[in-house]
Amino acid sequence: MEMIRVRDVRKEFGELGVLKGISFSLHEGEVLSIIGPSGSGKSTLLRCLTQLEQIDGGSIEVCDDVMVTTDDQGNVRYSDNKTLQVIRLKLGLVFQSFNLFPHMSVLRNIVEAQTHVLKRSKEEAIEVARKLLGKMGLSEKENAYPCQLSGGQQQRVSIARALALNPTVLCFDEPTSALDPELTQEILKVIKELAREKMTMIVVTHEMNFARDISDRVIFMDDGLIVEEGPPQELFVNPKNQRTKKFLQRYEQ
Amino acid sequence: MSNLLVLMLHGTYTSLKIFFLTLIFSLPLGLLVARGRMSRNRLISTTVNVYIMIMRGTPLILQLIFVYFAPYYLFGASYDRFTAVIIGFVINYAAYFAEIYRGGIQSIEVGQYEAAHVLGFSKLHTFTHIVFPQVIKRILPSLGNEVITLIKDTALAQTIGVAELFRVAQNAAARQFSTMPIFIAGVFYFVMNAIVSRSFDHIEKKLDYYH
């Protein structure tokens, strides 16, 4: 089943085209990695999916809901707010810089959206949060504040916070770029574990080895376009496009 | 002497009334003004900006006189003196508070809004539960400064004839041919501000559990 359908998505910042016609789809249980040089538009693509940016053309569908379409005249039409909210909650996002709420305890960071957005009871929300913290190996930290945690721990809390809303697809925007190598491994392990549980995920990353290990499919983006996509064995071992080859060579050294 | 103290306590009561009423109205009004100043609507932001420029660019003493006497020229009547003082103080302090709020709100990382957005929080909930609590912590020192200034500014109410602490002390000084009452008033102000700054220290400490 297709979880996300993206067709010919375009995005401009002023005169600058950042996404120049992106199309792909994501299937249930699939782990999709998006790689590419800085400024290639991978993060912007993720931000368009999670409605942090508005697109300037194309269409996006999530499960059976239409987020946005573009008519023949080129008018971009977003769905009504109710539909957009439904879609928003289907997609979880983990940020590069965690973005935990610093004034709330770890537990409350995970509980807040459950009670206020999903209207779960406080007891239920706390139960969900504790379960997820256990899974992330952070059971002892529920009363800590984000500033008392290491970067890796903060990122695990933010993964728990996203998972607490039971997203259909979990998106990661360079989840390890703000972490040192040791903590990076900590996060990659968590994502690997989620992949093993068949969580549908999109991971924008600079960790090539990781992308090769966990992905079912890899997309290589450059200059606002998908240059090449395929299973990791093919794309990493036998890249067809010249640009992909050049990009990967830089990582092999 | 005890008679003097009773008079001065009475004046202090008036000063405190001005102080608290000003805070009660100007703190929320300042937030509204800050919103207007940050509005994307040019007409609103420009209007609010002009208002802030006037409030910060002219003496409070002059504004009090204007607030009290302008209605006489326009309508031939004005509100009572105390009301005029409160209006004058509120619109003046709201402008200062607005700029403090604005600084605080704009210092909150965009990532906080983005996290709230993807988690599905409404704009209102994002502001009241995520942005504003963090703003309070950041603006507390500047807010404290302003509140301390307000205690001392209440002495300006006498300009339009409201008998607050300083006026009472001055009257007593004139009657007794002694500056003593004025120095006693100084001690009163000092004590009030000691309480204010202790309170702010206390709140700051309470919010010290994160950074």
Coordinates of C-alpha atoms in Angstrom, one line a residue:
Chain A
M1 CA 0.0 0.0 0.0
E2 CA 1.3 3.5 -0.9
M3 CA 1.6 5.7 2.2
I4 CA 2.9 8.8 0.4
R5 CA 2.5 9.9 -3.2
V6 CA 4.5 12.9 -4.3
R7 CA 4.0 14.1 -7.9
D8 CA 6.1 16.8 -9.6
V9 CA 6.6 18.9 -6.4
R10 CA 8.2 22.2 -7.0
K11 CA 9.3 24.7 -4.4
E12 CA 11.0 28.1 -4.9
F13 CA 12.5 30.5 -2.4
G14 CA 12.1 33.8 -4.3
E15 CA 13.9 33.2 -7.6
L16 CA 15.7 30.2 -6.4
G17 CA 14.3 26.8 -7.3
V18 CA 14.9 24.4 -4.5
L19 CA 12.7 21.6 -5.7
K20 CA 12.3 21.3 -9.4
G21 CA 9.8 18.6 -9.9
I22 CA 10.1 15.7 -7.4
S23 CA 8.1 12.6 -7.7
F24 CA 8.2 9.4 -5.6
S25 CA 6.1 7.2 -3.5
L26 CA 6.6 5.4 -0.3
H27 CA 5.2 2.0 0.6
E28 CA 4.0 0.6 3.9
G29 CA 6.9 -0.7 6.0
E30 CA 9.5 0.7 3.7
V31 CA 12.6 2.6 4.8
L32 CA 13.5 5.3 2.3
S33 CA 16.8 7.2 2.6
I34 CA 17.4 10.5 0.9
I35 CA 21.0 11.4 0.3
G36 CA 22.7 14.2 -1.6
P37 CA 24.9 17.2 -1.1
S38 CA 24.0 20.1 1.1
G39 CA 21.5 22.4 -0.6
S40 CA 20.2 19.7 -2.9
G41 CA 16.7 20.1 -1.4
K42 CA 16.4 17.0 0.7
S43 CA 15.5 18.7 3.9
T44 CA 13.1 21.1 2.0
L45 CA 11.4 18.0 0.6
L46 CA 10.9 16.7 4.1
R47 CA 9.7 20.0 5.3
C48 CA 7.1 20.2 2.5
L49 CA 5.8 16.7 3.4
T50 CA 5.4 17.8 7.1
Q51 CA 3.8 21.1 6.1
L52 CA 6.6 23.3 7.4
E53 CA 6.9 24.7 3.9
Q54 CA 4.2 25.2 1.3
I55 CA 4.9 23.9 -2.2
D56 CA 4.6 26.0 -5.3
G57 CA 3.5 23.2 -7.6
G58 CA 2.7 19.5 -7.8
S59 CA 0.7 17.3 -5.5
I60 CA 1.1 15.3 -2.3
E61 CA -1.1 12.6 -1.0
V62 CA -0.7 10.8 2.3
C63 CA -2.5 7.5 2.7
D64 CA -5.9 8.2 1.1
D65 CA -5.9 11.9 1.9
V66 CA -5.0 14.7 -0.5
M67 CA -2.8 17.3 1.1
V68 CA -2.3 19.5 -1.9
T69 CA -2.9 19.5 -5.6
T70 CA -2.2 21.8 -8.4
D71 CA -4.7 22.4 -11.2
D72 CA -4.1 22.9 -14.9
Q73 CA -3.7 26.7 -14.4
G74 CA -1.0 26.1 -11.9
N75 CA -3.0 27.1 -8.9
V76 CA -1.8 25.2 -5.8
R77 CA -4.7 24.1 -3.6
Y78 CA -4.2 22.9 -0.1
S79 CA -7.0 20.8 1.5
D80 CA -9.1 22.2 4.4
N81 CA -7.5 22.6 7.8
K82 CA -9.2 19.5 9.2
T83 CA -7.7 17.2 6.5
L84 CA -4.3 18.9 6.9
Q85 CA -4.3 18.2 10.6
V86 CA -5.2 14.6 10.0
I87 CA -2.3 14.3 7.6
R88 CA 0.0 16.2 9.9
L89 CA -0.6 13.7 12.6
K90 CA 0.1 10.8 10.3
L91 CA 3.6 12.1 9.7
G92 CA 6.0 12.4 12.6
L93 CA 9.2 14.5 12.2
V94 CA 12.4 14.2 14.1
F95 CA 14.6 17.3 13.8
Q96 CA 18.3 17.7 13.4
S97 CA 18.3 20.0 16.4
F98 CA 15.8 17.9 18.5
N99 CA 13.6 20.9 19.3
L100 CA 12.5 19.6 22.6
F101 CA 10.5 22.0 24.8
P102 CA 13.2 23.1 27.3
H103 CA 10.7 24.1 30.1
M104 CA 9.0 20.8 30.2
S105 CA 10.2 17.6 31.8
V106 CA 11.1 14.6 29.5
L107 CA 7.8 13.0 30.4
R108 CA 5.7 16.1 29.7
N109 CA 7.5 16.6 26.4
I110 CA 6.0 13.3 25.3
V111 CA 2.7 13.7 27.1
E112 CA 1.7 17.2 26.0
A113 CA 0.7 16.5 22.4
Q114 CA -1.1 13.3 23.4
T115 CA -3.4 15.0 25.8
H116 CA -3.9 18.3 24.0
V117 CA -4.0 17.1 20.4
L118 CA -5.1 13.5 20.5
K119 CA -7.2 14.2 23.7
R120 CA -5.9 11.1 25.4
S121 CA -6.5 10.9 29.2
K122 CA -3.5 11.9 31.2
E123 CA -3.1 8.4 32.6
E124 CA -3.1 6.8 29.2
A125 CA -0.7 9.4 27.8
I126 CA 1.8 8.8 30.7
E127 CA 1.5 5.1 30.2
V128 CA 2.4 5.5 26.5
A129 CA 5.2 7.9 27.3
R130 CA 6.7 5.5 29.9
K131 CA 6.5 2.6 27.5
L132 CA 8.4 4.6 24.8
L133 CA 11.0 5.9 27.2
G134 CA 11.6 2.3 28.3
K135 CA 12.1 1.4 24.7
M136 CA 14.5 4.2 24.2
G137 CA 16.4 3.2 27.4
L138 CA 15.5 6.4 29.2
S139 CA 13.2 5.2 31.9
E140 CA 15.2 6.8 34.6
K141 CA 15.1 10.2 32.9
E142 CA 11.4 10.9 32.8
N143 CA 11.7 13.7 35.4
A144 CA 14.8 15.2 33.9
Y145 CA 14.8 18.4 31.8
P146 CA 16.2 18.4 28.2
C147 CA 19.2 20.5 29.3
Q148 CA 20.3 17.8 31.7
L149 CA 20.5 15.2 28.9
S150 CA 23.2 14.5 26.3
G151 CA 22.5 15.2 22.7
G152 CA 21.9 11.5 22.0
Q153 CA 19.4 11.3 24.9
Q154 CA 17.6 14.4 23.7
Q155 CA 17.3 13.0 20.3
R156 CA 15.9 9.7 21.7
V157 CA 13.3 11.7 23.7
S158 CA 12.3 13.6 20.5
I159 CA 11.9 10.2 18.7
A160 CA 9.7 9.1 21.6
R161 CA 7.7 12.3 21.4
A162 CA 7.0 11.8 17.7
L163 CA 6.2 8.1 18.2
A164 CA 3.7 8.9 20.9
L165 CA 1.2 10.2 18.4
N166 CA 1.4 6.8 16.5
P167 CA 2.4 8.3 13.1
T168 CA 2.0 6.2 10.0
V169 CA 5.3 7.5 8.7
L170 CA 8.2 8.8 10.7
C171 CA 10.5 11.3 9.0
F172 CA 14.0 12.1 10.1
D173 CA 15.7 15.3 9.1
E174 CA 19.5 14.6 9.5
P175 CA 18.9 13.2 12.9
T176 CA 22.5 12.7 13.7
S177 CA 24.1 15.8 12.2
A178 CA 24.2 17.6 15.6
L179 CA 25.8 14.7 17.4
D180 CA 29.3 13.4 17.8
P181 CA 30.2 9.9 16.3
E182 CA 29.5 8.0 19.5
L183 CA 26.1 9.5 20.0
T184 CA 25.4 9.1 16.3
Q185 CA 25.6 5.3 16.7
E186 CA 23.2 5.5 19.6
I187 CA 20.5 7.1 17.4
L188 CA 21.2 4.9 14.4
K189 CA 20.6 1.9 16.6
V190 CA 17.2 3.2 17.6
I191 CA 16.3 3.9 14.0
K192 CA 17.5 0.4 13.0
E193 CA 15.3 -1.1 15.7
L194 CA 12.3 0.8 14.3
A195 CA 13.1 -0.5 10.9
R196 CA 13.1 -4.0 12.2
E197 CA 9.7 -3.4 13.6
K198 CA 8.6 -2.4 10.1
M199 CA 8.0 1.2 10.9
T200 CA 7.6 3.2 7.6
M201 CA 10.3 5.8 7.6
I202 CA 12.0 8.5 5.5
V203 CA 15.5 9.3 6.6
V204 CA 17.4 12.3 5.2
T205 CA 21.0 11.5 6.2
H206 CA 24.7 12.0 5.5
E207 CA 25.5 8.7 7.1
M208 CA 26.1 6.6 3.9
N209 CA 26.9 3.3 5.7
F210 CA 23.8 3.7 7.7
A211 CA 21.7 4.4 4.6
R212 CA 23.1 1.4 2.9
D213 CA 22.4 -0.9 5.9
I214 CA 18.8 0.1 6.8
S215 CA 17.2 1.3 3.6
D216 CA 14.9 -0.6 1.3
R217 CA 15.4 2.2 -1.2
V218 CA 17.7 5.1 -1.6
I219 CA 17.0 8.4 -3.4
F220 CA 20.0 10.5 -4.5
M221 CA 19.1 14.2 -4.9
D222 CA 21.1 17.0 -6.4
D223 CA 20.1 20.5 -7.3
G224 CA 16.4 20.0 -6.6
L225 CA 16.0 16.9 -8.6
I226 CA 16.0 13.1 -8.0
V227 CA 19.0 12.1 -9.9
E228 CA 18.9 8.4 -9.1
E229 CA 16.9 6.0 -7.0
G230 CA 17.0 2.3 -6.3
P231 CA 17.8 -0.4 -3.8
P232 CA 21.0 0.4 -1.8
Q233 CA 22.9 -2.5 -3.2
E234 CA 22.5 -1.0 -6.6
L235 CA 22.8 2.6 -5.9
F236 CA 25.8 2.4 -3.6
V237 CA 27.6 -0.4 -5.5
N238 CA 26.7 0.4 -9.0
P239 CA 25.6 4.0 -9.4
K240 CA 24.5 4.7 -13.0
N241 CA 24.5 8.4 -12.9
Q242 CA 27.8 10.3 -13.1
R243 CA 26.7 12.8 -10.4
T244 CA 25.8 9.9 -8.0
K245 CA 29.2 8.4 -8.6
K246 CA 31.0 11.6 -7.9
F247 CA 29.1 12.2 -4.7
L248 CA 29.6 8.7 -3.4
Q249 CA 33.3 8.8 -4.2
R250 CA 33.8 11.7 -1.8
Y251 CA 32.4 9.5 1.0
E252 CA 34.6 6.5 0.3
Q253 CA 37.8 8.2 1.1
Chain B
M1 CA 5.4 62.2 64.2
S2 CA 2.9 59.4 64.4
N3 CA 0.5 61.8 62.6
L4 CA 3.0 62.2 59.8
L5 CA 3.5 58.4 59.5
V6 CA -0.3 58.0 59.2
L7 CA -0.4 60.6 56.4
M8 CA 2.6 58.9 54.7
L9 CA 1.1 55.5 54.9
H10 CA -2.0 56.9 53.3
G11 CA 0.1 58.4 50.5
T12 CA 1.9 55.0 50.1
Y13 CA -1.5 53.4 49.8
T14 CA -2.3 55.7 46.8
S15 CA 1.1 55.0 45.3
L16 CA 0.6 51.3 45.6
K17 CA -2.9 51.5 44.1
I18 CA -1.3 53.3 41.1
F19 CA 1.4 50.7 41.0
F20 CA -0.8 47.6 41.0
L21 CA -3.5 49.0 38.7
T22 CA -0.9 50.0 36.2
L23 CA 0.6 46.5 36.2
I24 CA -2.7 44.8 36.0
F25 CA -3.7 46.7 32.9
S26 CA -0.4 47.4 31.2
L27 CA 1.1 43.9 31.3
P28 CA -1.7 42.3 29.2
L29 CA -2.1 45.4 27.1
G30 CA 1.7 45.3 26.4
L31 CA 1.3 41.8 25.0
L32 CA -1.4 43.0 22.7
V33 CA 0.7 46.0 21.6
A34 CA 3.6 43.6 20.9
R35 CA 1.4 41.5 18.7
G36 CA 0.4 44.6 16.8
R37 CA 4.0 45.7 16.4
M38 CA 4.8 42.3 14.9
S39 CA 1.7 42.2 12.8
R40 CA 2.3 41.5 9.1
N41 CA -0.4 44.1 8.4
R42 CA 1.6 47.2 7.6
L43 CA -1.2 49.6 8.7
I44 CA -1.4 47.9 12.2
S45 CA 2.4 47.6 12.7
T46 CA 3.0 51.2 11.6
T47 CA 0.2 52.6 13.8
V48 CA 1.5 50.7 16.8
N49 CA 5.0 51.7 16.0
V50 CA 4.1 55.4 16.1
Y51 CA 2.3 54.9 19.4
I52 CA 5.3 53.3 20.9
M53 CA 7.6 56.1 19.6
I54 CA 5.4 58.7 21.2
M55 CA 5.1 56.9 24.5
R56 CA 8.9 56.3 24.7
G57 CA 9.9 59.6 23.1
T58 CA 8.1 62.1 25.3
P59 CA 8.2 62.5 29.1
L60 CA 5.7 60.6 31.1
I61 CA 5.0 63.8 33.1
L62 CA 3.9 65.5 29.9
Q63 CA 1.8 62.5 28.9
L64 CA 0.0 62.6 32.3
I65 CA -0.8 66.3 31.7
F66 CA -2.0 65.6 28.2
V67 CA -4.3 62.7 29.3
Y68 CA -5.9 64.8 32.0
F69 CA -6.3 68.1 30.2
A70 CA -6.9 67.1 26.5
P71 CA -10.5 66.0 27.2
Y72 CA -11.2 69.4 28.7
Y73 CA -10.2 71.1 25.4
L74 CA -12.1 68.5 23.3
F75 CA -15.2 67.8 25.3
G76 CA -15.2 70.4 28.1
A77 CA -14.9 67.7 30.8
S78 CA -12.5 65.1 31.9
Y79 CA -12.4 62.0 34.1
D80 CA -11.3 62.3 37.7
R81 CA -7.6 62.8 38.4
F82 CA -6.9 59.3 39.6
T83 CA -8.4 57.7 36.5
A84 CA -6.3 60.0 34.4
V85 CA -3.2 58.9 36.2
I86 CA -4.0 55.3 35.7
I87 CA -4.7 55.8 32.0
G88 CA -1.5 57.7 31.5
F89 CA 0.6 55.2 33.3
V90 CA -1.0 52.2 31.6
I91 CA -0.6 53.5 28.1
N92 CA 3.0 54.5 28.8
Y93 CA 4.1 51.3 30.5
A94 CA 2.3 49.1 28.0
A95 CA 4.6 50.6 25.3
Y96 CA 7.7 49.7 27.3
F97 CA 6.4 46.2 28.2
A98 CA 5.5 45.6 24.5
E99 CA 9.0 46.1 23.4
I100 CA 10.3 43.8 26.2
Y101 CA 7.7 41.1 25.1
R102 CA 8.7 41.5 21.5
G103 CA 12.4 41.0 22.3
G104 CA 11.5 37.9 24.2
I105 CA 9.1 36.5 21.6
Q106 CA 11.5 37.0 18.8
S107 CA 14.3 35.3 20.7
I108 CA 12.5 32.0 20.8
E109 CA 14.0 29.6 18.3
V110 CA 11.9 28.9 15.2
G111 CA 12.4 25.2 15.9
Q112 CA 10.1 25.5 18.9
Y113 CA 7.3 26.6 16.6
E114 CA 8.1 24.0 14.1
A115 CA 8.1 21.2 16.7
A116 CA 4.7 22.4 18.0
H117 CA 3.4 22.6 14.4
V118 CA 4.3 19.0 13.4
L119 CA 2.9 17.8 16.7
G120 CA -0.4 19.3 15.8
F121 CA -0.7 22.0 18.5
S122 CA -3.0 25.0 17.7
K123 CA -1.4 28.4 17.4
L124 CA -3.0 29.5 20.6
H125 CA -1.7 26.4 22.5
T126 CA 1.7 26.9 21.0
F127 CA 1.8 30.4 22.3
T128 CA 0.3 29.9 25.7
H129 CA 2.1 26.6 26.6
I130 CA 5.3 26.5 24.6
V131 CA 6.4 30.0 23.6
F132 CA 5.1 32.3 26.4
P133 CA 6.5 30.3 29.4
Q134 CA 10.0 30.5 27.8
V135 CA 9.5 34.2 27.0
I136 CA 8.7 35.0 30.7
K137 CA 11.9 33.4 31.8
R138 CA 14.0 35.4 29.3
I139 CA 12.4 38.8 29.9
L140 CA 12.2 38.6 33.7
P141 CA 15.4 40.8 34.3
S142 CA 14.2 43.6 32.0
L143 CA 10.7 43.3 33.3
G144 CA 12.1 43.7 36.9
N145 CA 13.9 46.9 35.8
E146 CA 10.7 48.3 34.4
V147 CA 8.6 47.4 37.5
I148 CA 11.2 49.0 39.8
T149 CA 11.1 52.2 37.7
L150 CA 7.3 52.2 38.0
I151 CA 7.4 52.3 41.8
K152 CA 9.5 55.5 41.5
D153 CA 7.5 56.9 38.6
T154 CA 4.3 56.8 40.7
A155 CA 5.7 60.1 42.3
L156 CA 4.8 61.8 39.0
A157 CA 1.1 61.4 39.7
Q158 CA 1.2 64.5 41.8
T159 CA 1.7 66.5 38.6
I160 CA -2.0 66.4 38.1
G161 CA -2.9 66.6 41.7
V162 CA -3.1 63.1 43.0
A163 CA -1.7 63.0 46.6
E164 CA 0.6 60.0 46.5
L165 CA 3.5 59.4 48.8
F166 CA 5.9 62.0 47.5
R167 CA 3.3 64.8 47.4
V168 CA 2.3 64.0 51.0
A169 CA 5.9 64.1 52.1
Q170 CA 6.5 67.4 50.3
N171 CA 3.4 69.0 51.9
A172 CA 4.6 67.8 55.3
A173 CA 8.1 69.2 54.6
A174 CA 6.6 72.6 53.8
R175 CA 4.5 72.6 56.9
Q176 CA 7.3 71.6 59.2
F177 CA 10.1 73.6 57.5
S178 CA 12.1 70.3 57.4
T179 CA 13.3 68.0 54.7
M180 CA 12.9 65.1 57.0
P181 CA 9.6 63.8 55.6
I182 CA 11.1 63.7 52.1
F183 CA 13.9 61.5 53.3
I184 CA 11.4 59.3 55.1
A185 CA 9.6 58.9 51.8
G186 CA 12.9 57.8 50.3
V187 CA 13.0 55.0 52.8
F188 CA 9.5 54.0 51.9
Y189 CA 10.3 53.8 48.2
F190 CA 13.5 51.9 49.0
V191 CA 11.6 49.3 51.0
M192 CA 8.9 48.9 48.4
N193 CA 11.6 48.3 45.7
A194 CA 13.5 45.9 48.0
I195 CA 10.3 43.8 48.1
V196 CA 9.9 44.1 44.3
S197 CA 13.5 43.0 43.5
R198 CA 13.3 40.2 46.1
S199 CA 10.2 39.0 44.4
F200 CA 11.8 39.0 41.0
D201 CA 14.9 37.2 42.4
H202 CA 12.5 34.6 43.8
I203 CA 10.7 34.0 40.5
E204 CA 14.0 33.9 38.6
K205 CA 15.2 31.2 41.0
K206 CA 12.0 29.3 40.5
L207 CA 12.4 29.3 36.8
D208 CA 16.1 28.3 37.1
Y209 CA 15.3 24.6 36.6
Y210 CA 16.1 24.8 32.9
H211 CA 18.1 26.9 30.5

